Amino acid sequence: IYNKKTVSIAEQQKDKESLLTYYKRLIRLKTSRTSLLRGKFKAVELPFRTSKASSWMMEDEDESALVIHNLSAEENLQGPLPEGWTDARMIFATDSRSSADGQMDIAPLSTIVLLR
């Protein structure tokens, strides 16, 4: 073994919180939504000032997906969702307290994906 700290694939397959499981979820998400798979990329500004977030939209003729990453390792990303996204459906979140009533509350180093 090159790195004794490396967790084997066999061990990761048993762990629902493993990096392998996380990447499998991301791949399933991307291949299940046409907007994420073949959509056009568009940068999206959040409706409040922050340097601790990255957000973009993937859009095709049938649907749009909004991806928001909280880049801060310490603070939640809180504020209103962009215009037109308050009624969108959340299809992915790395943290349970992510968005409600047109507001987002994204934990540090977490991501949400909304679909409309």
CSV table of C-alpha atoms in Angstrom, one decimal:
chain,number,residue,atom,x,y,z
A,1,ILE,CA,0.0,0.0,0.0
A,2,TYR,CA,1.4,3.4,-1.0
A,3,ASN,CA,-0.4,5.3,1.7
A,4,LYS,CA,-1.4,3.5,4.9
A,5,LYS,CA,-4.0,6.2,5.6
A,6,THR,CA,-5.8,5.5,2.3
A,7,VAL,CA,-9.2,3.8,2.8
A,8,SER,CA,-9.7,0.8,0.5
A,9,ILE,CA,-12.5,0.8,-2.0
A,10,ALA,CA,-14.0,-2.2,-0.3
A,11,GLU,CA,-14.2,-0.3,3.0
A,12,GLN,CA,-15.6,2.9,1.2
A,13,GLN,CA,-18.3,0.8,-0.5
A,14,LYS,CA,-19.7,-0.1,2.9
A,15,ASP,CA,-19.6,3.5,4.2
A,16,LYS,CA,-22.5,5.7,3.2
A,17,GLU,CA,-20.5,8.8,4.1
A,18,SER,CA,-17.3,7.9,2.2
A,19,LEU,CA,-15.8,9.9,-0.6
A,20,LEU,CA,-16.5,7.1,-3.1
A,21,THR,CA,-20.2,7.2,-2.1
A,22,TYR,CA,-20.3,11.0,-2.4
A,23,TYR,CA,-18.8,10.9,-5.9
A,24,LYS,CA,-21.2,8.2,-7.0
A,25,ARG,CA,-24.1,10.4,-5.8
A,26,LEU,CA,-22.7,13.3,-7.9
A,27,ILE,CA,-22.3,11.2,-11.0
A,28,ARG,CA,-25.9,9.8,-10.6
A,29,LEU,CA,-27.2,13.4,-10.2
A,30,LYS,CA,-25.4,14.7,-13.2
A,31,THR,CA,-26.4,11.9,-15.5
A,32,SER,CA,-30.1,12.0,-14.3
A,33,ARG,CA,-30.7,15.7,-15.2
A,34,THR,CA,-30.4,17.0,-18.7
A,35,SER,CA,-29.6,20.5,-17.6
A,36,LEU,CA,-26.6,19.2,-15.6
A,37,LEU,CA,-25.5,16.8,-18.3
A,38,ARG,CA,-25.9,18.9,-21.5
A,39,GLY,CA,-27.0,22.3,-20.3
A,40,LYS,CA,-25.4,25.6,-21.1
A,41,PHE,CA,-23.3,27.2,-18.3
A,42,LYS,CA,-24.2,30.7,-17.0
A,43,ALA,CA,-22.6,32.4,-14.0
A,44,VAL,CA,-25.1,33.6,-11.4
A,45,GLU,CA,-24.7,36.4,-9.0
A,46,LEU,CA,-26.3,36.0,-5.6
A,47,PRO,CA,-28.7,38.8,-4.5
A,48,PHE,CA,-26.3,39.8,-1.7
A,49,ARG,CA,-22.6,40.6,-1.5
A,50,THR,CA,-20.2,37.7,-0.6
A,51,SER,CA,-16.8,36.5,-1.6
A,52,LYS,CA,-17.4,33.2,0.1
A,53,ALA,CA,-19.7,31.6,-2.5
A,54,SER,CA,-19.6,30.2,-6.0
A,55,SER,CA,-22.8,29.9,-8.0
A,56,TRP,CA,-23.8,29.1,-11.5
A,57,MET,CA,-26.8,27.8,-13.5
A,58,MET,CA,-26.9,25.0,-16.0
A,59,GLU,CA,-29.8,25.4,-18.5
A,60,ASP,CA,-31.3,23.4,-21.4
A,61,GLU,CA,-34.6,23.7,-23.2
A,62,ASP,CA,-36.5,21.6,-20.5
A,63,GLU,CA,-35.1,22.7,-17.2
A,64,SER,CA,-32.6,24.8,-15.2
A,65,ALA,CA,-30.4,23.8,-12.3
A,66,LEU,CA,-28.8,26.3,-9.9
A,67,VAL,CA,-25.6,25.2,-8.0
A,68,ILE,CA,-24.5,27.2,-5.0
A,69,HIS,CA,-21.3,26.3,-3.1
A,70,ASN,CA,-20.4,27.9,0.3
A,71,LEU,CA,-16.6,28.3,0.1
A,72,SER,CA,-16.2,29.4,3.7
A,73,ALA,CA,-14.8,26.8,6.1
A,74,GLU,CA,-16.3,28.7,9.1
A,75,GLU,CA,-19.5,30.6,8.3
A,76,ASN,CA,-22.9,29.6,7.1
A,77,LEU,CA,-24.0,31.2,3.8
A,78,GLN,CA,-27.3,32.9,4.6
A,79,GLY,CA,-29.5,35.1,2.5
A,80,PRO,CA,-32.2,35.2,-0.1
A,81,LEU,CA,-32.2,32.9,-3.1
A,82,PRO,CA,-31.8,34.5,-6.5
A,83,GLU,CA,-34.9,35.9,-8.2
A,84,GLY,CA,-36.9,33.2,-9.8
A,85,TRP,CA,-35.5,30.4,-7.6
A,86,THR,CA,-37.6,30.8,-4.4
A,87,ASP,CA,-40.0,28.0,-5.5
A,88,ALA,CA,-37.3,25.7,-7.0
A,89,ARG,CA,-37.0,22.1,-5.8
A,90,MET,CA,-33.8,21.1,-4.0
A,91,ILE,CA,-32.4,18.0,-5.7
A,92,PHE,CA,-29.0,17.8,-3.9
A,93,ALA,CA,-27.6,19.1,-0.6
A,94,THR,CA,-24.5,18.2,1.3
A,95,ASP,CA,-26.1,19.5,4.5
A,96,SER,CA,-29.6,19.1,5.8
A,97,ARG,CA,-30.4,22.7,6.6
A,98,SER,CA,-30.1,24.2,3.2
A,99,SER,CA,-33.0,26.2,1.9
A,100,ALA,CA,-36.6,27.1,2.8
A,101,ASP,CA,-39.0,29.9,2.2
A,102,GLY,CA,-36.9,31.6,-0.4
A,103,GLN,CA,-33.9,31.8,1.9
A,104,MET,CA,-30.7,29.8,1.9
A,105,ASP,CA,-28.7,28.6,4.9
A,106,ILE,CA,-25.8,26.6,3.6
A,107,ALA,CA,-23.3,25.1,6.1
A,108,PRO,CA,-19.6,25.7,5.7
A,109,LEU,CA,-18.0,23.9,2.7
A,110,SER,CA,-21.4,22.7,1.6
A,111,THR,CA,-23.4,22.7,-1.7
A,112,ILE,CA,-27.0,22.8,-2.8
A,113,VAL,CA,-28.5,22.2,-6.3
A,114,LEU,CA,-31.9,23.6,-7.1
A,115,LEU,CA,-34.1,22.6,-10.1
A,116,ARG,CA,-36.9,24.4,-11.9
